[in-house]
CSV table of C-alpha atoms in Angstrom, one decimal:
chain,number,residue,atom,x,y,z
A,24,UNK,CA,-16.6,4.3,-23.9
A,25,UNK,CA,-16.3,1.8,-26.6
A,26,UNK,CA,-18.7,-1.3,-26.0
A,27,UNK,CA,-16.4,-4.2,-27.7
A,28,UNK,CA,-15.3,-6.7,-25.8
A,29,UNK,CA,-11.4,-6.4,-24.7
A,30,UNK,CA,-9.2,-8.8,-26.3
A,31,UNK,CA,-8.4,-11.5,-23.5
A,32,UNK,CA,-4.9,-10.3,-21.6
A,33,UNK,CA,-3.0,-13.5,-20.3
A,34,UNK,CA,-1.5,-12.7,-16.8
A,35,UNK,CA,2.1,-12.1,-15.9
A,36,UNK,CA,1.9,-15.7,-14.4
A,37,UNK,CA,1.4,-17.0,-18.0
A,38,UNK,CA,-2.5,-18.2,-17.2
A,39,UNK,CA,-5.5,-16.7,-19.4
A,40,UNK,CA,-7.6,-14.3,-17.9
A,41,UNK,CA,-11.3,-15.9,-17.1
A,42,UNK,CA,-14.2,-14.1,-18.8
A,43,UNK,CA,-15.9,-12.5,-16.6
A,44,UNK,CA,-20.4,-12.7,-17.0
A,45,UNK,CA,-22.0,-10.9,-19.3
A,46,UNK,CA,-24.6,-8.3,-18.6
A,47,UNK,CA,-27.8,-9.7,-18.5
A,48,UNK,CA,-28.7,-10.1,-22.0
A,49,UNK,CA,-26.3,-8.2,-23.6
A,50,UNK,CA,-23.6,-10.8,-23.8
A,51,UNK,CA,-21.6,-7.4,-23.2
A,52,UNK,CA,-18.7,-7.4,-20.8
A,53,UNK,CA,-19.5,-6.0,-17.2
A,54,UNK,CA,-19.0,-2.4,-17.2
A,55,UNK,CA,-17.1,-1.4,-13.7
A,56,UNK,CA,-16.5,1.9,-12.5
A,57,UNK,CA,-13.5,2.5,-10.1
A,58,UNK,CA,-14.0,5.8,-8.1
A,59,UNK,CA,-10.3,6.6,-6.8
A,60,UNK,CA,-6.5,7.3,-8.4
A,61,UNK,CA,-4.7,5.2,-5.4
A,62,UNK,CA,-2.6,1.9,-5.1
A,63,UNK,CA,-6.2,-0.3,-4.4
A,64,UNK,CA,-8.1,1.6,-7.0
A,65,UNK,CA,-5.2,1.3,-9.9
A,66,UNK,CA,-4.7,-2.3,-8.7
A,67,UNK,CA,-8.3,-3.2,-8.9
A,68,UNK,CA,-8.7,-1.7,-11.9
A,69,UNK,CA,-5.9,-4.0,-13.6
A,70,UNK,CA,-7.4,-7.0,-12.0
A,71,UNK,CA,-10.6,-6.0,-13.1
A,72,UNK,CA,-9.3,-5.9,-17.2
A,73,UNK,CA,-7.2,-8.9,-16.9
A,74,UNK,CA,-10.7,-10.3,-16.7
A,75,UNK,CA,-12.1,-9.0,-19.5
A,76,UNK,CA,-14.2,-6.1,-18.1
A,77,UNK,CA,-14.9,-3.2,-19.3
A,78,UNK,CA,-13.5,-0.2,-16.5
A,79,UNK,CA,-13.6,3.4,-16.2
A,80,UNK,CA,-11.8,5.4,-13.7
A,81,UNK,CA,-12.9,8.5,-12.5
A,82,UNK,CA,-10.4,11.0,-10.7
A,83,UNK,CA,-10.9,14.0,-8.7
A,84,UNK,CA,-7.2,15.0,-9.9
A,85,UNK,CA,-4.8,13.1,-12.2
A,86,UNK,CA,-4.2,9.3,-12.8
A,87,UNK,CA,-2.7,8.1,-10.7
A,88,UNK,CA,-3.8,10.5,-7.9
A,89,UNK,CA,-1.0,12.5,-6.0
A,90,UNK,CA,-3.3,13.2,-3.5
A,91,UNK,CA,-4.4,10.0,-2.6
A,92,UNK,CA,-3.8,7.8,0.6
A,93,UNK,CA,-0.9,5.9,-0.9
A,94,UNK,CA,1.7,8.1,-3.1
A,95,UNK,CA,4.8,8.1,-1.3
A,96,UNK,CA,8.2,7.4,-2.0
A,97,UNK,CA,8.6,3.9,-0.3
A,98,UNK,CA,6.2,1.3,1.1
A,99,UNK,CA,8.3,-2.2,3.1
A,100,UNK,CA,7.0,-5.3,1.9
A,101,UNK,CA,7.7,-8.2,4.7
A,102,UNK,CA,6.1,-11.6,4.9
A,103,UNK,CA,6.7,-12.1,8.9
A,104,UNK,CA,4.0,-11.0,10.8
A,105,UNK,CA,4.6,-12.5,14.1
A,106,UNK,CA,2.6,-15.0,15.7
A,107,UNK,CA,0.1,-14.7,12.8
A,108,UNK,CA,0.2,-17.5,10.4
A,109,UNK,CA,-2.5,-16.1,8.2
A,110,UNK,CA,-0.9,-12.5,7.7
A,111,UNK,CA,2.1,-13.8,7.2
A,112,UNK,CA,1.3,-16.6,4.4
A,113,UNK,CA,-0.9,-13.6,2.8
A,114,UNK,CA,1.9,-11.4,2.6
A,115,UNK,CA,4.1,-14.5,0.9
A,116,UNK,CA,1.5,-14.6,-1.7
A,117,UNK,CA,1.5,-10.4,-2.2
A,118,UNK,CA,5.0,-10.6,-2.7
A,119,UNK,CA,4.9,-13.3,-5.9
A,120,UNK,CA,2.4,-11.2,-7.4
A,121,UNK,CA,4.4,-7.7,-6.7
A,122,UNK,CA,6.7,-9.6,-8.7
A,123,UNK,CA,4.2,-10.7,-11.2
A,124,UNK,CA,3.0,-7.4,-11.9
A,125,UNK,CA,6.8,-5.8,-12.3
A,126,UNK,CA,6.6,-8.2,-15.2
A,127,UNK,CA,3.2,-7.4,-16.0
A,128,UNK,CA,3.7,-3.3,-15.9
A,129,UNK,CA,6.8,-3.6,-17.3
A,130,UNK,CA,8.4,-1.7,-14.5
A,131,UNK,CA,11.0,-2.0,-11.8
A,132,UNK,CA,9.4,-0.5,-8.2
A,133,UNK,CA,10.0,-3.5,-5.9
A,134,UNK,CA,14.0,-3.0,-4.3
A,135,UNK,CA,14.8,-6.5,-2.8
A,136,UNK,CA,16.9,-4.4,0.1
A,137,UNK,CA,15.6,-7.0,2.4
A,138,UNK,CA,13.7,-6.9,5.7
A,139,UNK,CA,14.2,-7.3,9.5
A,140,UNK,CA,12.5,-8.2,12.0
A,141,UNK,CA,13.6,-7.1,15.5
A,142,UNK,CA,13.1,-9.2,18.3
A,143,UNK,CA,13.4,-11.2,21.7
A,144,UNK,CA,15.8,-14.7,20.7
A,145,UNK,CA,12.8,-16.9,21.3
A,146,UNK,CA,10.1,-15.0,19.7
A,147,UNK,CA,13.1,-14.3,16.4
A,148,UNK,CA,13.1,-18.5,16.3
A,149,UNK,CA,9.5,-18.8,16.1
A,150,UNK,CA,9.5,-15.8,13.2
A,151,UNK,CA,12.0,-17.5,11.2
A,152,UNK,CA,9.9,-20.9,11.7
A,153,UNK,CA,6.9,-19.5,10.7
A,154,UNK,CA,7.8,-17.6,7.5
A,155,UNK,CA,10.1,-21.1,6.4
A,156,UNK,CA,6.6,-22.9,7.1
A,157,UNK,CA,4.9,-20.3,4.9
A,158,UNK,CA,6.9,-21.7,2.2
A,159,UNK,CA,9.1,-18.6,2.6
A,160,UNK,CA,12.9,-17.6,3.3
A,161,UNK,CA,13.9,-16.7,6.4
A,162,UNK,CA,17.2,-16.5,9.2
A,163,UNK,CA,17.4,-15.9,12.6
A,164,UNK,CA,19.9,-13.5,13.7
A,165,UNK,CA,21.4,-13.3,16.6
A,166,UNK,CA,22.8,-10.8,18.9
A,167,UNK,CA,26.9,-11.4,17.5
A,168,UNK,CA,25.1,-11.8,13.9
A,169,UNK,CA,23.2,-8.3,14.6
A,170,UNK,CA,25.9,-6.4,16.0
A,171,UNK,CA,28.6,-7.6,13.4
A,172,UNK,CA,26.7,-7.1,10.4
A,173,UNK,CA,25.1,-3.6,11.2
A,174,UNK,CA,27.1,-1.7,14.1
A,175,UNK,CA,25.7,1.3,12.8
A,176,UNK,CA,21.8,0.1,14.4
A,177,UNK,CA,21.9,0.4,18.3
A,178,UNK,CA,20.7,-3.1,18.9
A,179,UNK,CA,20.6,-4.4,22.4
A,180,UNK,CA,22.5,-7.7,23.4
A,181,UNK,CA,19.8,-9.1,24.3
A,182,UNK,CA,17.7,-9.1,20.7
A,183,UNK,CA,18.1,-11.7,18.2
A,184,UNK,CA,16.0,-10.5,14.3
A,185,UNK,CA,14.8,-12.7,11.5
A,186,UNK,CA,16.2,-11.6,8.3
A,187,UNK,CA,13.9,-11.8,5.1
A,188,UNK,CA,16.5,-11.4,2.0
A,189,UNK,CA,14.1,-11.6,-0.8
A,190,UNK,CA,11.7,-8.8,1.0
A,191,UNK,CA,12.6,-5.4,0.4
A,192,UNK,CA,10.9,-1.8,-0.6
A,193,UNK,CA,8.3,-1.0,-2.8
A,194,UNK,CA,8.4,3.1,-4.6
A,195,UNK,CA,5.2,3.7,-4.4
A,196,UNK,CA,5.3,6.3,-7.2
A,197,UNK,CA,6.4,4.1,-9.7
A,198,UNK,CA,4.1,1.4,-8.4
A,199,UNK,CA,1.0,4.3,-9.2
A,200,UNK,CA,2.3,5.5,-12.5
A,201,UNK,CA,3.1,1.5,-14.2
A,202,UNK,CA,-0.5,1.2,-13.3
A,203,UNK,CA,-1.6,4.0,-14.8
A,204,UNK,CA,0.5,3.5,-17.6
A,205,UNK,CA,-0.2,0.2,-18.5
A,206,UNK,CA,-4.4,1.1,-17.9
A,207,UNK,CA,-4.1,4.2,-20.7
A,208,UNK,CA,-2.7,1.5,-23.7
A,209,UNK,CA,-5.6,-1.3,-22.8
A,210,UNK,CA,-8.8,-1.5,-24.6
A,211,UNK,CA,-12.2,-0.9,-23.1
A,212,UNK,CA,-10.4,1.3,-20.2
A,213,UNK,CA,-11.6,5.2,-20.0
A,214,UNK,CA,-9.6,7.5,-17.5
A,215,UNK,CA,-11.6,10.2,-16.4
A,216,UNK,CA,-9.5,12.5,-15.3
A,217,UNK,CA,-9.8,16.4,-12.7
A,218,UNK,CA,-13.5,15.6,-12.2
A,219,UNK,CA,-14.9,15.4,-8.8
A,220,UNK,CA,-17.1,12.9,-7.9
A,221,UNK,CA,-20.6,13.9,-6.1
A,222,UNK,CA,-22.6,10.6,-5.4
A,223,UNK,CA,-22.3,7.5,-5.7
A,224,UNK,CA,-25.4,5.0,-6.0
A,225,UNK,CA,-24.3,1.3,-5.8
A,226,UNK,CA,-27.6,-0.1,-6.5
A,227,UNK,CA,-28.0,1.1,-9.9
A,228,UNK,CA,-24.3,1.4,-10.3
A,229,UNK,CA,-24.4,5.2,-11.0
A,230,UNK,CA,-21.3,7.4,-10.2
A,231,UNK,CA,-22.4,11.5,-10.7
A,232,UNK,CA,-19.5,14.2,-11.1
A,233,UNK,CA,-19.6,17.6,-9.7
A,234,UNK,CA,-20.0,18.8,-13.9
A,235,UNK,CA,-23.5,17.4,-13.8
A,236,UNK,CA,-22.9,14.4,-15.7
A,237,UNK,CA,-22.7,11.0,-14.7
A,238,UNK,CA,-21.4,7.6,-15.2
A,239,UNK,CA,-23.3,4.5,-15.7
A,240,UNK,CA,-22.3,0.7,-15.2
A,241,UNK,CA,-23.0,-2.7,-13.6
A,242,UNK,CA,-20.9,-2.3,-10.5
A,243,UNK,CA,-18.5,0.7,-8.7
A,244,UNK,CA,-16.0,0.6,-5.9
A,245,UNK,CA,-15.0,3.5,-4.0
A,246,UNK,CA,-11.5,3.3,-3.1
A,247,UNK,CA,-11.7,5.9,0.2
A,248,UNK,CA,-9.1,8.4,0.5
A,249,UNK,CA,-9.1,11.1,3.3
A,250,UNK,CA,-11.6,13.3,1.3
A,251,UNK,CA,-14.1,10.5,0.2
A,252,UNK,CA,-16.6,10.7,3.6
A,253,UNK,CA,-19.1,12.5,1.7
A,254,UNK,CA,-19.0,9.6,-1.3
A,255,UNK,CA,-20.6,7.6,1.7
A,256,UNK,CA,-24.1,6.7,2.9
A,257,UNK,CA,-24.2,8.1,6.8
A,258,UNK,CA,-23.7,4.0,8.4
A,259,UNK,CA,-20.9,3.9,6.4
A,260,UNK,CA,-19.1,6.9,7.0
A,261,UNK,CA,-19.6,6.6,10.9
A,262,UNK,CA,-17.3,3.7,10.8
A,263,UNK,CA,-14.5,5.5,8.7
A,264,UNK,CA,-11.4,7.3,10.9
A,265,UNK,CA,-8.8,9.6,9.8
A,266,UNK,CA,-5.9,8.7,10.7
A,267,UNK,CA,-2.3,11.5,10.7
A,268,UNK,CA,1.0,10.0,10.5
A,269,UNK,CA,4.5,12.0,11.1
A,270,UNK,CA,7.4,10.9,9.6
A,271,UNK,CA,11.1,11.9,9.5
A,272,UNK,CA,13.0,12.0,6.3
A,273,UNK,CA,16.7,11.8,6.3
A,274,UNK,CA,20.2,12.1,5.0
A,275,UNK,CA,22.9,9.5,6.2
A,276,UNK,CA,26.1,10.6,7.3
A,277,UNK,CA,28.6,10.2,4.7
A,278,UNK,CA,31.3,7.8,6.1
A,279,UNK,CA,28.0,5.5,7.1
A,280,UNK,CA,26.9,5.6,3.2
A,281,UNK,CA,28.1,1.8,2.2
A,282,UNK,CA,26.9,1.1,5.4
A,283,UNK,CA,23.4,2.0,5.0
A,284,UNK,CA,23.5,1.1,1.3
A,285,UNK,CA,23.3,-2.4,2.5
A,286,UNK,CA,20.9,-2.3,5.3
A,287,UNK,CA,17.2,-3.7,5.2
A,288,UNK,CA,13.5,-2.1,6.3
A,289,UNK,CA,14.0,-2.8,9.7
A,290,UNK,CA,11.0,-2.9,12.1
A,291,UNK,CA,10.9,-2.8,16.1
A,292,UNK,CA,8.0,-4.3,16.9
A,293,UNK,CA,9.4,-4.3,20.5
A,294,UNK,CA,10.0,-1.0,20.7
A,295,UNK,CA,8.1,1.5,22.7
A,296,UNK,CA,7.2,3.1,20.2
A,297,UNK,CA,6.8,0.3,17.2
A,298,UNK,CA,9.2,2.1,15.3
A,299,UNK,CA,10.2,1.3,11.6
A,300,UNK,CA,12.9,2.5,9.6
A,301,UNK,CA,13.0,2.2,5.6
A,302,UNK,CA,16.7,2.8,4.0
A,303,UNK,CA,17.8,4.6,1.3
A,304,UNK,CA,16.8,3.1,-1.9
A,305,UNK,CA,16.8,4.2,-5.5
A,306,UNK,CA,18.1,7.4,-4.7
A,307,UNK,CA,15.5,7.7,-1.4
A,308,UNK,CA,17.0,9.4,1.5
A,309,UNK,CA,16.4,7.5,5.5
A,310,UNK,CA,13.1,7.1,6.5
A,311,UNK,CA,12.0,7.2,9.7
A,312,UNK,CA,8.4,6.6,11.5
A,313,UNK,CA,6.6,4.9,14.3
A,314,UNK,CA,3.1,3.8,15.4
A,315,UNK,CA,3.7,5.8,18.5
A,316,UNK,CA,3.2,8.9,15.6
A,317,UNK,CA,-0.1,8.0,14.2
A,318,UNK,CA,-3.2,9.2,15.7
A,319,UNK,CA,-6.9,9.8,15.1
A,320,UNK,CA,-7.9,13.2,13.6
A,321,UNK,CA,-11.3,14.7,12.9
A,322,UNK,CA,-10.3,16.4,9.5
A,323,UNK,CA,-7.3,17.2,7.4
A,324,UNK,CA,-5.4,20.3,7.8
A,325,UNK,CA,-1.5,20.3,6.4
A,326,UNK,CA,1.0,18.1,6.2
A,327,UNK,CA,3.8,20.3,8.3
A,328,UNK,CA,4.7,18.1,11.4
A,329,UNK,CA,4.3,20.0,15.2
A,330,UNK,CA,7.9,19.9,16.7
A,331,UNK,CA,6.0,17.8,19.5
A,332,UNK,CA,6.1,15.1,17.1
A,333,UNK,CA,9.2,15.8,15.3
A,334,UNK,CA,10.9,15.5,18.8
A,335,UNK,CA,8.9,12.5,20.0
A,336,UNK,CA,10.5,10.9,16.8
A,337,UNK,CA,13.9,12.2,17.2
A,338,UNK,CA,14.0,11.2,20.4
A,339,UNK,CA,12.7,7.5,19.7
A,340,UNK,CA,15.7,6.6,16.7
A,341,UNK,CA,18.5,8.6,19.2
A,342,UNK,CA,18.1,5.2,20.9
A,343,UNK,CA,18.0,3.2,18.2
A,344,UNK,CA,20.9,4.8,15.7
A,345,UNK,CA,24.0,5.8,17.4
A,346,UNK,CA,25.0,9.7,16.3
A,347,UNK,CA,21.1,10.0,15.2
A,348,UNK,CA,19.8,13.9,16.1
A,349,UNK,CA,18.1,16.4,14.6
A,350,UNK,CA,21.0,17.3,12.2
A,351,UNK,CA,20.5,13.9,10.5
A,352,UNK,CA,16.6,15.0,9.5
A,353,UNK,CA,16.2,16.7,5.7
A,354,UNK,CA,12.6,17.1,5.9
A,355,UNK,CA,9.6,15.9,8.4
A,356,UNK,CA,6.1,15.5,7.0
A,357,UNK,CA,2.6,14.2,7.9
A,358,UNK,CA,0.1,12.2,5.6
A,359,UNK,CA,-2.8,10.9,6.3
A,360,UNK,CA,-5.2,7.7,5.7
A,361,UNK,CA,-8.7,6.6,6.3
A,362,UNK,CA,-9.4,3.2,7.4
A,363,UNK,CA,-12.9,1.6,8.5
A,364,UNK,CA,-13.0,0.8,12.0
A,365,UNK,CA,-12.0,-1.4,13.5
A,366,UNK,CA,-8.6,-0.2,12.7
A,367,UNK,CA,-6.8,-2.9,10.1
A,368,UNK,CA,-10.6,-4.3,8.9
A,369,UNK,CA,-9.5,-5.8,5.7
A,370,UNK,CA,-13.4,-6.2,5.0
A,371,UNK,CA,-15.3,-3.8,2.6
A,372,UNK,CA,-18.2,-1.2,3.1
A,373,UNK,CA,-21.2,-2.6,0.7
A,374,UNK,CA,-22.9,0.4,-1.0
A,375,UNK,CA,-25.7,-1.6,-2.5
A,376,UNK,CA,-26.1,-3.8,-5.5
A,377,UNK,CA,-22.6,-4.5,-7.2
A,378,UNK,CA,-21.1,-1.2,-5.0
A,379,UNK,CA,-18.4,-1.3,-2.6
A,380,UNK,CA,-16.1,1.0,-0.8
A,381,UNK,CA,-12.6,0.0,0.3
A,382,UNK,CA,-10.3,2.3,2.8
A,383,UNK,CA,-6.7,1.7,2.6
A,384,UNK,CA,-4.9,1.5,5.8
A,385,UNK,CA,-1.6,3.1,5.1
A,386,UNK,CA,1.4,1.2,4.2
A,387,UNK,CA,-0.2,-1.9,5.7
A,388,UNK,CA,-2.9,-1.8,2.7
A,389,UNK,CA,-0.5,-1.1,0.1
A,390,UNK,CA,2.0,-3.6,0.8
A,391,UNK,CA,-1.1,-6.1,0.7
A,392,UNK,CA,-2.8,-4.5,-2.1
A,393,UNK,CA,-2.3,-7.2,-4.9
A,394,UNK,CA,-4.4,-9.2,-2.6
A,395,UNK,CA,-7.1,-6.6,-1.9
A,396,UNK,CA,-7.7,-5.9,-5.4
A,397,UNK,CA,-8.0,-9.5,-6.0
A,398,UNK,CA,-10.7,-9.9,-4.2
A,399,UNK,CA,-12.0,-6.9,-5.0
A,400,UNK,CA,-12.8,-7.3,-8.3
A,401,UNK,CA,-14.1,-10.9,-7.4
A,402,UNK,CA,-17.0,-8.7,-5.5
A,403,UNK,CA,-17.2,-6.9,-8.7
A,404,UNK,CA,-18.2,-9.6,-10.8
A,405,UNK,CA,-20.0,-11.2,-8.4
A,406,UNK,CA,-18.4,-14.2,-7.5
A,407,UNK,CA,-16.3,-12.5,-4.3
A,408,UNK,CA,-16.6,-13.8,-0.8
A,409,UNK,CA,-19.0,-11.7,2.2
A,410,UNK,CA,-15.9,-12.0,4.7
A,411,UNK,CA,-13.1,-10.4,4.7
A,412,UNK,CA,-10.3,-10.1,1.9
């Protein structure tokens, strides 16, 4: 890897990058190796050259990584996290810079389809409060509102919904491959690509690959996927679960098509289940998943869903889409994702020295990935926070 200094990128926002500290002296850029060919590893990454470092990232397959935590075809991206001012001002800050970075990358992967919020009339007042005091947009629905504008949900009399018109859908894949993209045309950025990792020592910032060889710098995160628990020293992998996920993908039935063409992410946090749907965007088909469907696992072994849970799911959306059944589902799937316990920790693993491992949690992680990185690559230089992200 070349060892002149970057020329200084200027973020999408229109603000210079900072310059980041020199190694000790060198009056070199930081060198920063990124482990990982997911949404917080690409992300971080970025971050980590808008400030002037120097980055290579090292992939056990391509870059980005279709076997990673977070390819997919559509992630929701919703401010309102109810009863949770924090959450929800964080997500109003990783949607601006979704939207920064579509200028940034160049690409279009954020779909403003909207999102709603299902829930009891008081507690939809309160959402729509909070998310206007966030310095967001927001509406309550009400029951006549909810029933008039989509008759094709099953929503009961007795629910009101905040609407969120500027939230929407995020395609994951595109989000992966801008990244990637933009990351192969910057200088002082090395993609090393189909080369397993084997050890990682944070400490001395040493990354070695199955090949024998290995690669040297001033600091290396670990972006966990579902196959990274050997990557980790024993504490920290103790804390890491696996997590399986079924989901349903559909088709719509024709005469519903406009129907559905203008429906948002909808989530039931009420539910018995927790269930979320994300519409057809972009040429996407229906998809449909629940929290109910997500459970701990002690290793992966294939991504065909067990009718159990196929009819566990089916059975959930027949009561919330009238005319749902099984003839509706194209295709049903499982993935998986690691996350450090407790489940949702937003706080990373430290490896030693300038090391650090992150674990996405699902779509929860990517939706606040801008964020994550962020702070990320704050650790990396070494002027990030010890608490969480």
């Amino acid at each position: 890897m070349s060892t002149t200094a970057p020329t200084r990128p200027v973020r999408a926002s229109g603000r210079p990058a900072r310059r980041p500290p020199s190694r000790p002296g060198t009056g070199l850029p930081a060198r920063v190796t990124v482990v990982g060919g997911g949404v917080v590893a690409l992300l971080t990454a970025v971050e980590c050259v808008l400030d002037g470092h120097l980055v290579t990232v090292v992939g056990r397959g391509s870059v980005p990584d279709a076997g990673a935590a977070s390819p997919g075809r559509h992630r929701v991206l919703r401010a309102l996290h109810p009863a949770d001012p924090s959450a929800t001002r964080a997500a109003l800050r990783a949607h601006h810079r979704w939207v920064e970075l579509e200028e940034l990358l160049m690409t279009r992967f954020y779909e403003r389809a909207g999102a709603l919020t299902v829930l009891p009339p008081a507690a939809a007042a309160a959402g729509a409060a909070l998310v206007e005091s966030a310095g967001g947009t927001a509406r309550e629905l009400t029951a006549a509102d909810l029933s008039h504008r989509y008759p094709h949900l099953r929503l009961d009399g007795g629910l009101g919904a905040v609407l969120e018109e500027e939230a929407g859908v995020l395609l994951a894949g595109r989000v992966l491959a801008a990244c990637a993209g933009w990351l192969k045309w910057q200088r002082g950025v090395r993609l090393v690509e189909h080369r397993a990792v084997t050890a990682v020592d944070g400490a001395s910032g040493t990354v070695r690959l199955a090949d024998g060889r290995a690669v040297h710098g001033d600091a290396v995160l670990v972006a966990v996927d579902p196959r990274s628990r050997e990557l980790l020293p024993e504490g920290v992998a103790e804390r890491l679960t696996l997590y399986r996920q079924s989901l349903l993908h559909c088709r719509v039935p024709p005469h519903q098509a406009r129907a559905w063409a203008a429906t948002p992410a909808v989530a039931f946090p009420g539910s018995p289940g927790g269930a979320r749907l994300v519409p057809p965007v972009a040429g996407t088909g229906l998809k449909l998943t629940s929290a109910a469907a997500r459970r701990a696992v002690d290793e992966i072994t294939d991504h065909t869903t067990d009718p159990y849970w196929q009819r566990s799911l089916e059975r959930e959306f027949g009561d919330l889409l009238p005319g749902f059944g099984p003839a509706w589902v194209t295709a049903a799937e499982d993935s998986y994702h690691a996350a450090f316990a407790p489940a949702g920790g937003t706080a990373p693993a430290a490896l030693g020295g300038a090391g650090y491992a992150y674990a996405a949690d699902g779509g929860t992680s990517f939706a606040f990935a801008p964020l994550v990185a962020r702070s990320l690559a704050d650790r990396l230089a070494g002027v990030g926070s010890p608490g969480t992200l």
